[in-house]
XYZ file of C-alpha atoms in Angstrom:
776
model
C 28.213 6.338 -102.407
C 24.789 7.212 -101.729
C 25.633 10.825 -100.988
C 27.350 11.814 -104.303
C 26.162 14.579 -106.501
C 27.494 15.450 -109.916
C 27.144 19.201 -111.859
C 27.029 18.727 -115.857
C 26.468 21.742 -118.607
C 23.573 21.204 -120.637
C 26.029 20.673 -123.577
C 27.811 17.949 -122.032
C 24.665 16.035 -120.913
C 23.139 16.221 -124.782
C 26.539 15.436 -126.195
C 26.742 12.349 -123.912
C 23.029 11.105 -124.590
C 22.106 12.554 -128.130
C 25.006 12.143 -130.347
C 24.421 9.139 -132.596
C 25.699 7.965 -135.853
C 28.470 8.503 -137.670
C 31.328 11.085 -137.902
C 30.581 13.361 -140.449
C 33.639 16.399 -140.632
C 31.987 18.146 -143.530
C 31.572 21.281 -141.538
C 35.527 21.456 -141.008
C 36.749 23.786 -140.758
C 34.456 25.284 -138.511
C 32.936 28.557 -137.628
C 35.700 30.107 -134.983
C 34.480 31.105 -131.524
C 35.189 34.922 -133.066
C 32.942 34.170 -135.689
C 30.121 32.463 -133.266
C 30.223 35.460 -131.440
C 29.603 38.051 -134.272
C 26.570 35.385 -135.529
C 25.312 35.952 -132.016
C 25.855 39.769 -132.030
C 24.094 39.739 -135.568
C 21.070 37.974 -134.189
C 20.868 40.013 -131.253
C 20.957 43.519 -133.114
C 17.666 42.105 -134.835
C 15.586 41.399 -131.764
C 13.550 43.539 -129.833
C 14.545 45.860 -126.968
C 13.093 43.394 -124.254
C 15.044 40.326 -125.782
C 17.140 38.501 -122.762
C 20.423 36.980 -123.447
C 22.621 34.771 -121.926
C 20.154 33.623 -119.647
C 21.829 31.336 -116.510
C 19.500 28.120 -115.880
C 20.004 25.277 -113.635
C 17.810 22.832 -112.230
C 18.318 19.655 -110.308
C 17.144 15.930 -111.175
C 18.010 13.511 -108.385
C 21.903 13.637 -107.701
C 22.459 15.774 -110.915
C 22.583 19.259 -111.205
C 22.229 20.611 -114.572
C 23.472 24.266 -115.652
C 24.100 26.449 -118.859
C 23.241 29.553 -120.198
C 20.578 29.895 -122.798
C 21.362 32.109 -125.933
C 18.175 34.096 -125.898
C 14.528 34.993 -124.574
C 11.856 36.763 -126.157
C 9.374 37.231 -123.351
C 6.799 38.907 -125.734
C 6.111 35.806 -127.920
C 7.380 33.626 -125.419
C 10.065 32.177 -127.826
C 13.593 30.747 -126.503
C 16.312 30.584 -129.008
C 19.496 28.298 -129.741
C 22.074 30.422 -132.324
C 24.192 28.444 -134.118
C 27.072 29.964 -136.590
C 27.692 27.776 -139.358
C 29.350 27.352 -142.791
C 27.335 26.089 -145.712
C 23.802 25.390 -146.536
C 21.595 24.346 -143.476
C 20.411 21.642 -145.665
C 23.893 20.368 -145.361
C 23.989 19.802 -141.862
C 24.112 16.195 -141.023
C 20.990 14.771 -139.045
C 23.099 13.682 -136.093
C 24.408 17.287 -135.374
C 20.979 18.858 -136.217
C 19.591 16.417 -133.513
C 22.082 17.402 -130.921
C 21.246 20.850 -131.643
C 17.648 20.384 -130.905
C 18.390 18.239 -127.888
C 20.284 21.303 -126.428
C 17.577 23.690 -126.791
C 14.888 21.330 -125.768
C 16.719 21.086 -122.483
C 17.166 24.665 -122.157
C 13.532 24.992 -122.946
C 12.620 22.497 -119.616
C 15.129 24.611 -117.664
C 13.274 27.972 -118.214
C 9.740 26.659 -118.318
C 10.334 24.921 -114.829
C 12.161 28.365 -113.447
C 9.501 30.676 -114.791
C 6.533 28.340 -114.701
C 5.773 28.406 -118.307
C 2.989 25.812 -119.503
C 4.202 25.901 -123.069
C 7.241 27.393 -125.439
C 8.097 28.156 -128.841
C 11.855 26.926 -129.494
C 13.641 28.507 -132.300
C 17.095 27.179 -133.658
C 18.733 30.102 -135.184
C 21.546 29.131 -137.654
C 23.523 32.245 -138.934
C 25.751 31.909 -141.867
C 29.387 32.876 -140.976
C 30.106 34.752 -144.053
C 26.723 36.677 -144.974
C 25.436 36.496 -141.367
C 21.764 35.756 -142.398
C 19.694 33.598 -140.780
C 17.658 30.684 -141.057
C 14.936 29.709 -138.449
C 13.564 26.585 -137.621
C 10.691 26.772 -134.868
C 8.427 24.514 -133.006
C 6.185 24.486 -130.144
C 6.250 22.160 -127.024
C 4.205 21.957 -123.824
C 6.397 22.235 -120.647
C 5.198 18.522 -119.744
C 6.923 17.157 -122.914
C 10.323 19.138 -122.573
C 10.096 18.056 -118.642
C 9.819 14.558 -119.696
C 12.506 14.790 -122.359
C 15.041 16.378 -119.316
C 14.529 13.483 -117.117
C 14.842 10.660 -119.659
C 18.295 12.365 -120.340
C 19.188 12.780 -116.786
C 18.610 9.144 -116.420
C 20.395 8.043 -119.301
C 23.514 10.147 -118.011
C 23.009 9.127 -114.289
C 25.408 5.792 -113.956
C 28.102 7.824 -115.818
C 27.413 10.598 -113.272
C 27.650 8.399 -110.277
C 30.846 6.702 -112.008
C 32.555 10.265 -112.549
C 31.685 11.439 -109.201
C 33.380 8.629 -107.332
C 36.084 9.134 -109.600
C 36.742 12.578 -108.617
C 36.437 11.684 -104.898
C 39.313 9.047 -105.281
C 41.089 11.441 -107.567
C 41.163 14.120 -104.973
C 41.887 11.975 -102.072
C 44.736 10.697 -103.621
C 46.118 14.144 -104.738
C 45.401 15.493 -101.315
C 48.122 13.129 -99.931
C 50.048 12.906 -102.929
C 53.749 12.453 -101.479
C 56.991 13.860 -103.539
C 58.228 10.718 -105.552
C 61.824 11.178 -104.862
C 61.637 12.123 -101.048
C 63.036 15.794 -100.482
C 62.655 18.666 -102.780
C 66.135 20.175 -104.096
C 66.418 23.571 -102.853
C 65.613 25.515 -106.293
C 62.800 22.868 -106.585
C 60.949 23.964 -103.724
C 60.934 27.540 -104.494
C 59.841 26.797 -107.978
C 56.868 24.075 -106.651
C 56.014 26.878 -103.944
C 55.626 29.594 -106.845
C 53.351 27.384 -108.683
C 51.382 26.438 -105.716
C 50.694 29.900 -104.963
C 49.633 31.225 -108.373
C 47.119 28.123 -108.712
C 45.621 29.113 -105.114
C 45.085 32.700 -106.188
C 44.250 32.094 -109.767
C 46.911 33.970 -111.329
C 49.694 33.402 -113.754
C 53.509 32.745 -113.402
C 56.694 33.157 -115.471
C 59.462 31.066 -113.813
C 62.844 31.081 -115.131
C 64.687 27.909 -113.627
C 67.962 26.726 -114.880
C 68.850 23.178 -115.745
C 69.556 20.937 -113.448
C 66.733 21.628 -110.628
C 64.118 19.238 -111.836
C 61.654 21.810 -113.556
C 59.091 19.035 -114.593
C 58.550 17.206 -111.250
C 58.938 21.085 -110.027
C 55.690 21.938 -111.489
C 53.633 19.342 -111.983
C 53.672 18.155 -108.496
C 52.524 21.633 -106.694
C 49.651 21.571 -109.264
C 48.589 18.100 -108.920
C 48.369 18.936 -104.926
C 46.563 21.909 -105.483
C 44.106 20.266 -108.100
C 41.725 19.100 -104.813
C 41.530 22.261 -102.663
C 41.004 24.595 -105.795
C 38.532 22.418 -107.224
C 40.262 22.171 -110.730
C 38.900 20.127 -113.391
C 42.074 19.549 -115.515
C 45.675 20.433 -115.873
C 47.148 20.468 -119.174
C 50.914 20.157 -119.687
C 51.904 21.750 -123.028
C 54.807 21.616 -124.490
C 56.849 23.359 -127.224
C 58.731 20.624 -128.536
C 57.819 16.898 -129.156
C 60.796 15.859 -126.684
C 59.154 17.653 -123.400
C 56.068 15.033 -123.615
C 57.990 12.201 -123.115
C 59.572 14.051 -119.853
C 56.415 15.031 -118.582
C 54.852 11.519 -119.089
C 57.659 9.998 -116.998
C 57.094 12.295 -114.178
C 53.380 11.946 -114.307
C 53.750 8.088 -113.964
C 56.042 8.171 -111.326
C 53.630 10.774 -109.147
C 50.649 8.414 -110.387
C 52.575 5.328 -109.070
C 52.454 7.097 -105.456
C 48.967 7.340 -105.324
C 46.901 4.601 -103.098
C 44.242 4.063 -106.295
C 46.127 5.362 -109.125
C 43.007 6.968 -110.525
C 44.579 9.555 -111.986
C 43.696 9.662 -115.661
C 46.494 11.135 -118.003
C 46.025 11.576 -121.724
C 48.383 12.518 -123.953
C 47.138 14.479 -127.237
C 48.434 12.938 -130.718
C 48.063 14.768 -133.792
C 45.724 13.910 -136.495
C 48.353 12.899 -139.241
C 50.247 10.452 -136.491
C 46.865 8.994 -135.429
C 45.064 8.525 -138.549
C 44.548 4.887 -139.704
C 43.008 5.779 -143.169
C 44.644 9.150 -144.126
C 43.658 8.902 -147.490
C 40.179 8.853 -146.785
C 37.363 11.527 -145.794
C 36.363 11.619 -141.946
C 32.859 10.740 -142.795
C 31.017 7.412 -142.210
C 30.743 6.865 -145.977
C 34.097 7.095 -146.372
C 35.879 5.564 -143.577
C 35.182 2.556 -141.418
C 36.356 3.895 -138.077
C 33.876 6.912 -138.837
C 31.395 4.626 -139.674
C 28.827 4.389 -136.552
C 31.479 5.859 -134.534
C 29.052 7.528 -131.817
C 27.149 4.363 -131.513
C 30.682 2.270 -130.664
C 31.965 5.310 -128.494
C 30.201 4.548 -125.229
C 31.895 1.241 -125.228
C 35.314 2.422 -125.800
C 34.971 5.311 -124.023
C 33.877 3.201 -120.846
C 36.864 0.795 -121.359
C 39.307 3.882 -121.847
C 38.340 5.810 -118.237
C 38.772 2.244 -116.741
C 42.447 1.999 -118.569
C 43.348 5.696 -117.303
C 46.733 5.605 -118.591
C 46.022 6.901 -121.904
C 49.261 7.082 -124.052
C 49.055 6.916 -127.743
C 49.706 2.994 -127.510
C 46.603 2.641 -125.093
C 44.158 5.004 -127.126
C 44.990 3.080 -130.578
C 44.400 -0.325 -128.958
C 41.419 0.463 -127.468
C 39.937 2.311 -130.788
C 40.784 -0.429 -133.001
C 39.366 -2.780 -130.553
C 35.921 -1.078 -130.603
C 36.606 0.119 -134.399
C 36.354 3.534 -133.923
C 38.794 6.533 -135.051
C 42.080 6.780 -132.438
C 42.133 10.424 -133.082
C 38.504 11.082 -132.345
C 38.392 8.822 -129.401
C 41.272 10.854 -127.910
C 39.404 14.245 -128.551
C 36.267 12.488 -126.970
C 38.341 11.571 -123.799
C 39.660 15.425 -123.688
C 35.933 15.586 -121.543
C 36.863 12.683 -119.101
C 40.590 13.170 -118.330
C 42.155 14.891 -115.242
C 45.746 15.833 -117.055
C 46.266 16.565 -120.410
C 49.826 16.265 -122.283
C 50.069 17.589 -125.489
C 51.391 20.501 -127.875
C 50.930 23.868 -127.187
C 48.740 24.451 -130.163
C 45.740 22.670 -128.551
C 45.690 25.542 -125.858
C 46.685 28.695 -127.742
C 45.815 27.969 -131.501
C 42.615 29.703 -132.901
C 41.028 25.728 -133.162
C 42.982 24.350 -130.149
C 40.722 22.175 -129.075
C 41.674 21.916 -125.206
C 40.741 25.646 -124.702
C 37.940 25.734 -126.967
C 36.262 22.608 -124.809
C 37.359 23.965 -121.495
C 35.391 27.651 -122.362
C 32.403 25.655 -123.728
C 32.248 23.373 -120.909
C 33.370 25.985 -118.233
C 35.846 23.992 -116.948
C 38.714 25.028 -114.284
C 41.856 24.748 -116.432
C 44.953 25.138 -115.175
C 48.231 25.049 -117.767
C 51.643 24.553 -117.659
C 53.742 25.307 -120.470
C 57.145 23.703 -120.703
C 60.577 25.518 -122.969
C 57.992 28.278 -122.598
C 60.721 30.827 -124.499
C 59.558 29.349 -127.628
C 55.788 30.219 -127.114
C 56.145 33.462 -128.494
C 57.622 32.176 -132.036
C 54.910 29.091 -132.028
C 52.334 31.450 -131.291
C 53.238 34.120 -133.958
C 53.137 31.015 -136.190
C 49.602 30.315 -135.238
C 48.321 33.625 -136.211
C 50.507 33.993 -139.404
C 49.815 32.562 -143.028
C 51.123 32.910 -146.534
C 49.401 32.449 -149.986
C 51.974 32.164 -153.122
C 51.240 32.913 -156.913
C 52.871 29.521 -157.582
C 50.487 27.732 -154.797
C 47.242 29.214 -156.570
C 48.605 28.110 -160.174
C 49.155 24.813 -158.747
C 45.500 24.546 -157.357
C 43.973 25.749 -161.028
C 45.756 22.975 -162.813
C 43.958 20.487 -160.171
C 40.813 22.168 -159.800
C 37.298 21.593 -161.380
C 36.291 23.833 -164.250
C 33.487 25.318 -161.909
C 36.442 26.532 -159.725
C 38.512 27.855 -162.030
C 37.271 31.293 -162.700
C 37.530 32.697 -159.078
C 41.245 31.173 -158.919
C 42.291 32.261 -162.046
C 40.729 35.804 -160.879
C 43.001 35.597 -157.598
C 46.027 34.628 -159.374
C 45.942 37.474 -161.992
C 45.119 39.839 -158.828
C 48.287 38.502 -156.933
C 50.409 38.865 -160.318
C 48.847 42.765 -160.826
C 49.683 43.565 -157.094
C 53.430 41.884 -157.866
C 53.797 44.008 -160.885
C 53.127 46.939 -159.393
C 55.465 46.240 -156.176
C 58.384 48.537 -155.902
C 61.500 46.024 -155.139
C 61.687 42.483 -153.883
C 60.002 43.202 -150.570
C 56.983 45.488 -149.718
C 54.810 46.159 -146.427
C 51.427 46.864 -147.293
C 48.988 48.973 -145.053
C 46.175 46.961 -146.493
C 45.582 44.782 -149.370
C 43.793 46.044 -152.157
C 40.135 45.886 -152.435
C 40.245 43.924 -155.641
C 42.646 41.387 -154.117
C 40.338 41.073 -151.175
C 37.426 40.612 -153.354
C 38.733 37.985 -155.290
C 40.083 36.184 -152.264
C 36.609 36.235 -150.780
C 35.043 34.920 -154.115
C 37.483 31.748 -154.183
C 36.661 31.071 -150.221
C 32.660 31.082 -151.401
C 33.226 29.007 -154.153
C 35.627 26.578 -152.337
C 33.120 26.427 -149.154
C 30.559 25.380 -151.518
C 32.623 22.881 -153.236
C 33.371 21.398 -149.855
C 30.082 21.253 -148.704
C 28.999 19.485 -151.918
C 31.926 17.037 -152.014
C 32.274 15.700 -148.337
C 34.608 12.988 -149.366
C 36.897 15.165 -151.169
C 40.115 14.929 -149.022
C 42.257 16.084 -151.763
C 43.605 19.725 -152.646
C 40.901 21.570 -152.867
C 40.212 20.793 -149.015
C 43.599 21.791 -148.059
C 43.657 24.901 -150.138
C 40.251 25.645 -148.734
C 42.159 25.851 -145.187
C 44.969 28.033 -146.502
C 42.822 30.861 -147.683
C 40.142 30.776 -145.042
C 42.946 31.365 -142.460
C 44.517 34.000 -144.689
C 40.959 35.228 -145.097
C 40.235 35.365 -141.478
C 43.707 36.988 -140.484
C 43.119 40.000 -142.912
C 39.809 40.503 -141.409
C 41.530 41.120 -137.767
C 44.750 42.736 -139.443
C 46.077 45.252 -137.048
C 49.150 47.049 -135.654
C 49.807 43.117 -134.133
C 50.910 41.920 -137.535
C 52.580 42.838 -141.195
C 51.251 42.162 -144.021
C 53.722 42.005 -146.970
C 54.501 40.980 -150.474
C 58.047 39.411 -151.370
C 59.052 38.609 -154.730
C 61.763 36.019 -155.355
C 64.196 36.282 -158.455
C 64.297 33.661 -161.220
C 67.120 31.357 -161.522
C 70.259 33.214 -162.883
C 68.991 36.713 -162.114
C 71.230 38.808 -159.805
C 71.020 38.608 -156.091
C 67.923 40.538 -155.113
C 68.383 44.093 -153.601
C 67.184 42.966 -149.801
C 70.609 41.526 -149.290
C 72.432 44.204 -150.609
C 74.934 45.791 -148.090
C 73.073 48.082 -145.564
C 73.767 50.545 -143.054
C 73.656 48.120 -139.820
C 73.401 48.552 -136.191
C 76.159 47.766 -134.308
C 74.257 44.844 -132.603
C 73.498 43.146 -135.942
C 74.819 39.554 -137.223
C 73.242 40.322 -140.924
C 73.172 36.486 -141.514
C 72.053 34.847 -144.813
C 70.874 31.652 -145.544
C 68.324 32.583 -148.453
C 68.051 30.538 -151.226
C 66.216 32.076 -154.633
C 64.550 28.877 -156.577
C 62.208 30.507 -158.795
C 60.355 33.725 -159.468
C 56.999 33.763 -157.208
C 55.137 36.255 -155.087
C 54.384 35.390 -151.733
C 51.476 37.539 -149.790
C 51.727 37.129 -146.128
C 50.228 38.190 -142.775
C 52.414 37.554 -140.114
C 51.718 38.066 -136.961
C 54.446 40.028 -134.450
C 52.669 40.537 -130.994
C 50.775 37.414 -130.496
C 49.148 38.649 -127.111
C 46.435 40.596 -129.199
C 44.914 36.790 -129.613
C 46.109 35.432 -126.481
C 44.893 37.767 -124.051
C 41.576 36.408 -123.748
C 43.185 32.896 -123.201
C 45.311 33.872 -120.211
C 42.165 35.585 -118.552
C 40.024 32.654 -119.128
C 42.304 29.920 -117.734
C 42.416 29.346 -114.128
C 46.014 29.683 -113.674
C 49.083 29.307 -116.288
C 52.660 28.803 -115.369
C 55.099 29.518 -118.088
C 58.623 27.837 -117.403
C 61.946 27.686 -119.192
C 65.755 28.104 -118.449
C 65.354 31.414 -120.414
C 62.406 33.516 -119.900
C 64.018 37.003 -118.887
C 63.257 39.588 -119.186
C 59.657 38.919 -117.823
C 58.332 42.195 -119.554
C 59.153 40.777 -122.916
C 56.951 37.572 -122.102
C 54.064 39.779 -120.560
C 53.942 42.264 -123.357
C 54.078 40.191 -126.453
C 52.173 37.162 -125.088
C 49.530 39.588 -123.642
C 49.657 38.222 -120.269
C 47.999 39.786 -117.269
C 49.480 42.608 -115.439
C 49.619 40.712 -111.928
C 51.326 38.002 -113.730
C 54.218 36.990 -110.939
C 58.078 36.248 -111.863
C 60.833 34.151 -110.150
C 64.210 33.553 -111.481
C 64.996 30.681 -109.553
C 68.810 30.517 -108.602
C 71.224 27.947 -110.362
C 72.185 24.604 -108.558
C 75.423 24.856 -109.916
C 78.555 26.516 -107.966
C 79.539 29.410 -110.080
C 83.116 28.230 -110.505
C 82.026 25.120 -111.882
C 81.430 26.970 -115.227
C 83.955 29.017 -116.880
C 82.400 31.999 -118.941
C 85.162 33.789 -120.866
C 84.362 36.540 -123.384
C 86.926 36.712 -126.835
C 87.329 40.402 -126.611
C 89.333 41.002 -129.658
C 87.047 39.020 -131.797
C 84.448 40.360 -133.955
C 81.846 37.831 -135.703
C 79.851 40.548 -137.206
C 78.847 39.305 -140.748
C 81.547 41.954 -142.462
C 84.393 40.865 -140.094
C 84.041 37.156 -140.464
C 86.368 36.124 -142.940
C 88.838 38.262 -141.497
C 88.605 37.016 -137.874
C 87.680 33.373 -139.156
C 91.536 32.327 -138.373
C 91.932 33.832 -135.019
C 88.181 32.100 -134.109
C 89.590 28.643 -135.152
C 93.023 29.268 -133.654
C 91.087 30.134 -130.294
C 88.499 26.557 -130.287
C 92.107 24.765 -130.905
C 93.840 26.366 -128.002
C 90.799 25.443 -125.650
C 90.794 22.107 -126.898
C 94.493 21.459 -126.491
C 94.322 22.954 -122.898
C 91.322 21.346 -121.889
C 90.791 18.331 -124.248
C 87.355 16.579 -124.002
C 83.749 17.105 -126.012
C 82.631 20.410 -127.051
C 80.065 22.164 -129.320
C 80.436 24.953 -131.244
C 77.681 26.940 -132.196
C 77.360 29.319 -135.385
C 74.331 31.439 -136.482
C 74.190 29.941 -140.140
C 74.737 27.032 -141.953
C 77.145 28.830 -144.102
C 79.109 30.140 -141.336
C 79.565 26.615 -139.583
C 80.596 25.297 -142.594
C 83.486 28.139 -143.290
C 84.462 27.810 -139.685
C 84.619 23.720 -139.543
C 86.719 23.993 -142.735
C 89.360 26.266 -141.770
C 90.021 24.332 -138.451
C 90.265 21.344 -140.381
C 92.896 23.056 -142.362
C 94.831 25.021 -139.716
C 94.453 22.439 -136.771
C 93.825 18.951 -138.470
C 94.815 17.261 -135.251
C 91.291 18.137 -133.758
C 88.449 15.574 -134.431
C 85.175 17.402 -135.754
C 82.216 16.817 -136.975
C 79.123 18.591 -138.320
C 75.327 19.434 -138.077
C 74.063 19.165 -141.736
C 71.032 20.779 -143.351
C 67.856 18.872 -143.424
C 69.391 16.225 -140.804
C 66.816 13.052 -140.215
C 66.516 11.436 -136.950
C 69.066 8.652 -137.288
C 71.549 11.438 -138.416
C 70.908 13.345 -135.328
C 71.134 10.346 -133.225
C 74.512 9.795 -135.081
C 75.805 13.498 -134.300
C 74.959 13.005 -130.642
C 76.243 9.344 -130.281
C 79.970 10.862 -130.977
C 79.594 12.633 -127.672
C 80.750 9.777 -125.303
C 82.378 9.787 -121.852
C 85.982 10.809 -121.856
C 86.005 11.395 -125.578
C 87.715 14.469 -127.534
C 86.161 16.279 -130.238
C 84.058 19.423 -131.518
C 80.743 19.249 -133.061
C 79.608 21.935 -135.181
C 75.984 22.975 -134.747
C 73.521 26.028 -135.532
C 72.778 28.074 -132.883
C 68.803 28.087 -132.392
C 68.792 24.630 -133.763
C 68.302 21.084 -133.045
C 71.308 20.615 -130.762
C 70.809 24.396 -129.101
C 68.420 23.011 -126.743
C 66.523 19.992 -125.141
C 70.083 17.876 -125.401
C 71.294 16.193 -122.576
C 75.309 15.099 -122.416
C 75.835 14.962 -118.673
C 79.270 14.285 -117.013
C 82.575 14.153 -119.766
C 79.951 13.631 -122.687
C 80.293 17.438 -122.955
C 82.506 19.876 -121.183
C 82.116 23.094 -123.059
C 80.746 25.019 -125.626
C 81.550 27.901 -128.257
C 79.073 30.461 -129.057
C 79.865 32.510 -132.332
C 77.595 35.695 -132.816
C 75.051 37.018 -130.442
C 72.042 34.854 -132.153
C 70.679 37.967 -133.942
C 68.313 37.564 -136.671
C 69.533 38.171 -140.039
C 69.268 41.701 -141.830
C 66.298 42.140 -144.112
C 63.650 44.452 -144.815
C 61.273 42.464 -143.052
C 63.444 42.292 -140.120
C 63.233 45.919 -140.265
C 59.549 45.942 -140.362
C 59.456 43.568 -137.139
C 61.783 45.823 -135.564
C 59.789 49.252 -136.406
C 56.631 47.661 -135.325
C 58.048 46.734 -131.858
C 59.660 49.538 -130.859
C 56.706 51.362 -131.814
C 54.609 49.266 -129.548
C 56.941 48.870 -126.416
C 59.829 51.135 -127.006
C 63.048 51.325 -129.236
C 65.476 50.434 -126.313
C 64.117 47.087 -125.472
C 65.640 45.182 -128.071
C 62.599 43.085 -128.538
C 63.195 42.325 -132.278
C 66.778 41.023 -132.019
C 68.821 41.151 -129.115
C 66.298 39.844 -126.357
C 65.356 36.621 -128.679
C 69.095 36.301 -129.705
C 70.614 36.081 -126.344
C 67.685 33.677 -125.413
C 69.256 31.339 -127.879
C 72.634 32.242 -126.536
C 72.153 31.150 -122.982
C 70.133 27.917 -124.018
C 72.988 26.925 -126.077
C 75.321 27.512 -122.893
C 72.800 25.721 -120.829
C 73.795 22.254 -123.015
C 77.505 22.092 -120.707
C 76.227 21.718 -116.996
C 73.518 19.293 -116.615
C 74.244 18.064 -112.847
C 75.610 19.986 -109.900
C 78.890 17.761 -110.129
C 79.558 18.980 -114.005
C 82.286 21.368 -114.585
C 82.904 22.962 -117.952
C 83.523 26.180 -120.437
C 81.790 28.739 -122.221
C 83.196 30.927 -124.880
C 81.012 33.751 -125.962
C 83.320 34.514 -129.469
C 82.255 38.256 -129.793
C 83.763 41.417 -128.202
C 80.218 42.696 -128.211
C 79.467 40.218 -125.297
C 81.099 42.445 -123.144
C 78.675 45.498 -123.481
C 76.309 46.322 -120.302
C 73.297 45.930 -122.460
C 74.479 42.644 -123.799
C 75.603 41.241 -120.229
C 72.169 42.569 -118.541
C 70.460 39.496 -120.464
C 72.934 36.961 -119.465
C 72.672 34.665 -116.188
C 73.628 36.495 -112.937
C 75.396 33.561 -111.894
C 78.088 33.381 -114.629
C 81.193 35.129 -113.461
C 82.442 36.914 -116.500
């Protein structure tokens, strides 16, 4: 392959050729991308008017094209700057990391010297403190010939790998250009989905795809995107899942697709959580503490070479290769992100503030396309990523373990939290802002903990974990706005009367008012709760080549677009169900009310309906209830009034074995009713085809419990998007209902029943959110 060419970023070239020595994660948590931008802006504000920023630079050496953007150049003094935002003192930066920073700056120096005909250049490595924005500047003067010689050496060191990668890309694209569908013909609905995914990939747009169970969504999204990969010159595809079971399905589909390629060159990487991959969880990620961190970058080339030849990089393969080369499996997986074609992992890798997949794609300039499975969960998952809480009990717990030097600022933080709690009116209070005294105490704790973490790099105990927590709180408070709610919750002491936040309230007609709210000790909880994650995710959707979100329950499309911050031109497709409508009998209990205040009175009628359906059409059923309390009462009443009906219950805190035992009772031709919680483990992602499950009962509308917090969420969403959308309660509630009902028909041959146990299901605004093919 003499005519090969390969384009590489300055960052990638330097990381490949200049990283040496051991892992050293002392700078975790590092500055975020936003903090990096703020640091750069602070530096730029201090420079002269003629200061040039974000200079695009490029050079060709042999078959290599090296490109990048230099941070800043000041022509008056002939100085090129590389700006790095850091935490902690400059002296604590590990030598191998500082060497990498110099390598990047020197490479940019070679490019600008060649571009502008400079004979020499002053290089300035500018470190900006993320908290204070103070600068520390390291300078050196270098001749253009010295810079060029260093640049050419790096290119020669990278050339063999670049040739290999160019050959891999050519083979991969050839394989994918002729990729056949592994199951012959696409199903009708599957074809519609595949065509929509291909179109948005070709046009660089986003897609919301509502597609029912049974059409083959995983293959229907992966296949077209893989076919689009060569034509659209995509660097990577990310298959992101909201639940762990989705990764298994994705890997099965990818394996089937890969087996239909001539060279099987497609590299598939499964991203593994650090807690699952770590071999030495009690040791710091530092060469002096962990044997798999010691000399990591020196051993990495051999491990990396074996990994890319292996290509199918599931967790087992990653661990085998890592331990064979005496390196950390988790950080080997992070390094292999750069060289994989398809990445399978949890959604946090793409949407979390520290998501490695998204962060690297932006830094490296990759064309990255995402598929997000079970995407109806993404709003709640993203809310969690941008929410954080801190309790007074947690602060006191840390004080007890803290060294003497940390106790004064921690005690001050505890005092301010307690003071705020004493001033609080009632057990719940939304805050417009955090009082200055508390904000100052939190900032002092962050500074003190930051210094402690820097000075004790091998400490992986309570102080490091608490630093993550309070730093996360500080960052969200710094960006606090209408997209989030800041509040204070105070719990009651054991034996106290039930707090006022659960007292009877003037409820709207569409509220279920469930409660599972244990009070296990007096405490105060300060929280920043994200309500509209789109504020944080908007730039992510804009920065990706294309994104497809798919699920059986995504509607209405504006709900996802607005809350996730998706582009206005996001496409929408509602794929028709593959099931004949007559295969599913959907009935509404028109005389039944399952609202909270009516439940005791309607319980006999509810369980009688269950027993009647079971008698007329015997088989296996799932009965869904909105809380464990309601579930337990209904189960006990059914057992009392109809003891001939076999039943079994989901219990609180079920482990894997108990969950399997629950599902194992749904056997072919069986007869019984399994009681489960709506929105819980058995309400989605459960596949019980044929006669293993013939029907479902769904009590209530799945609405969230009434509480002062829920009132705040509703008020905020109504203010932002209008009061008639139901974004706070009805829409997410009905998504749970449709997900639960989706357990019944799993193939085109299945037949079954769904009972909607509340007269409110007959209302137009409720029926509008149910599948159009249901015959009510």
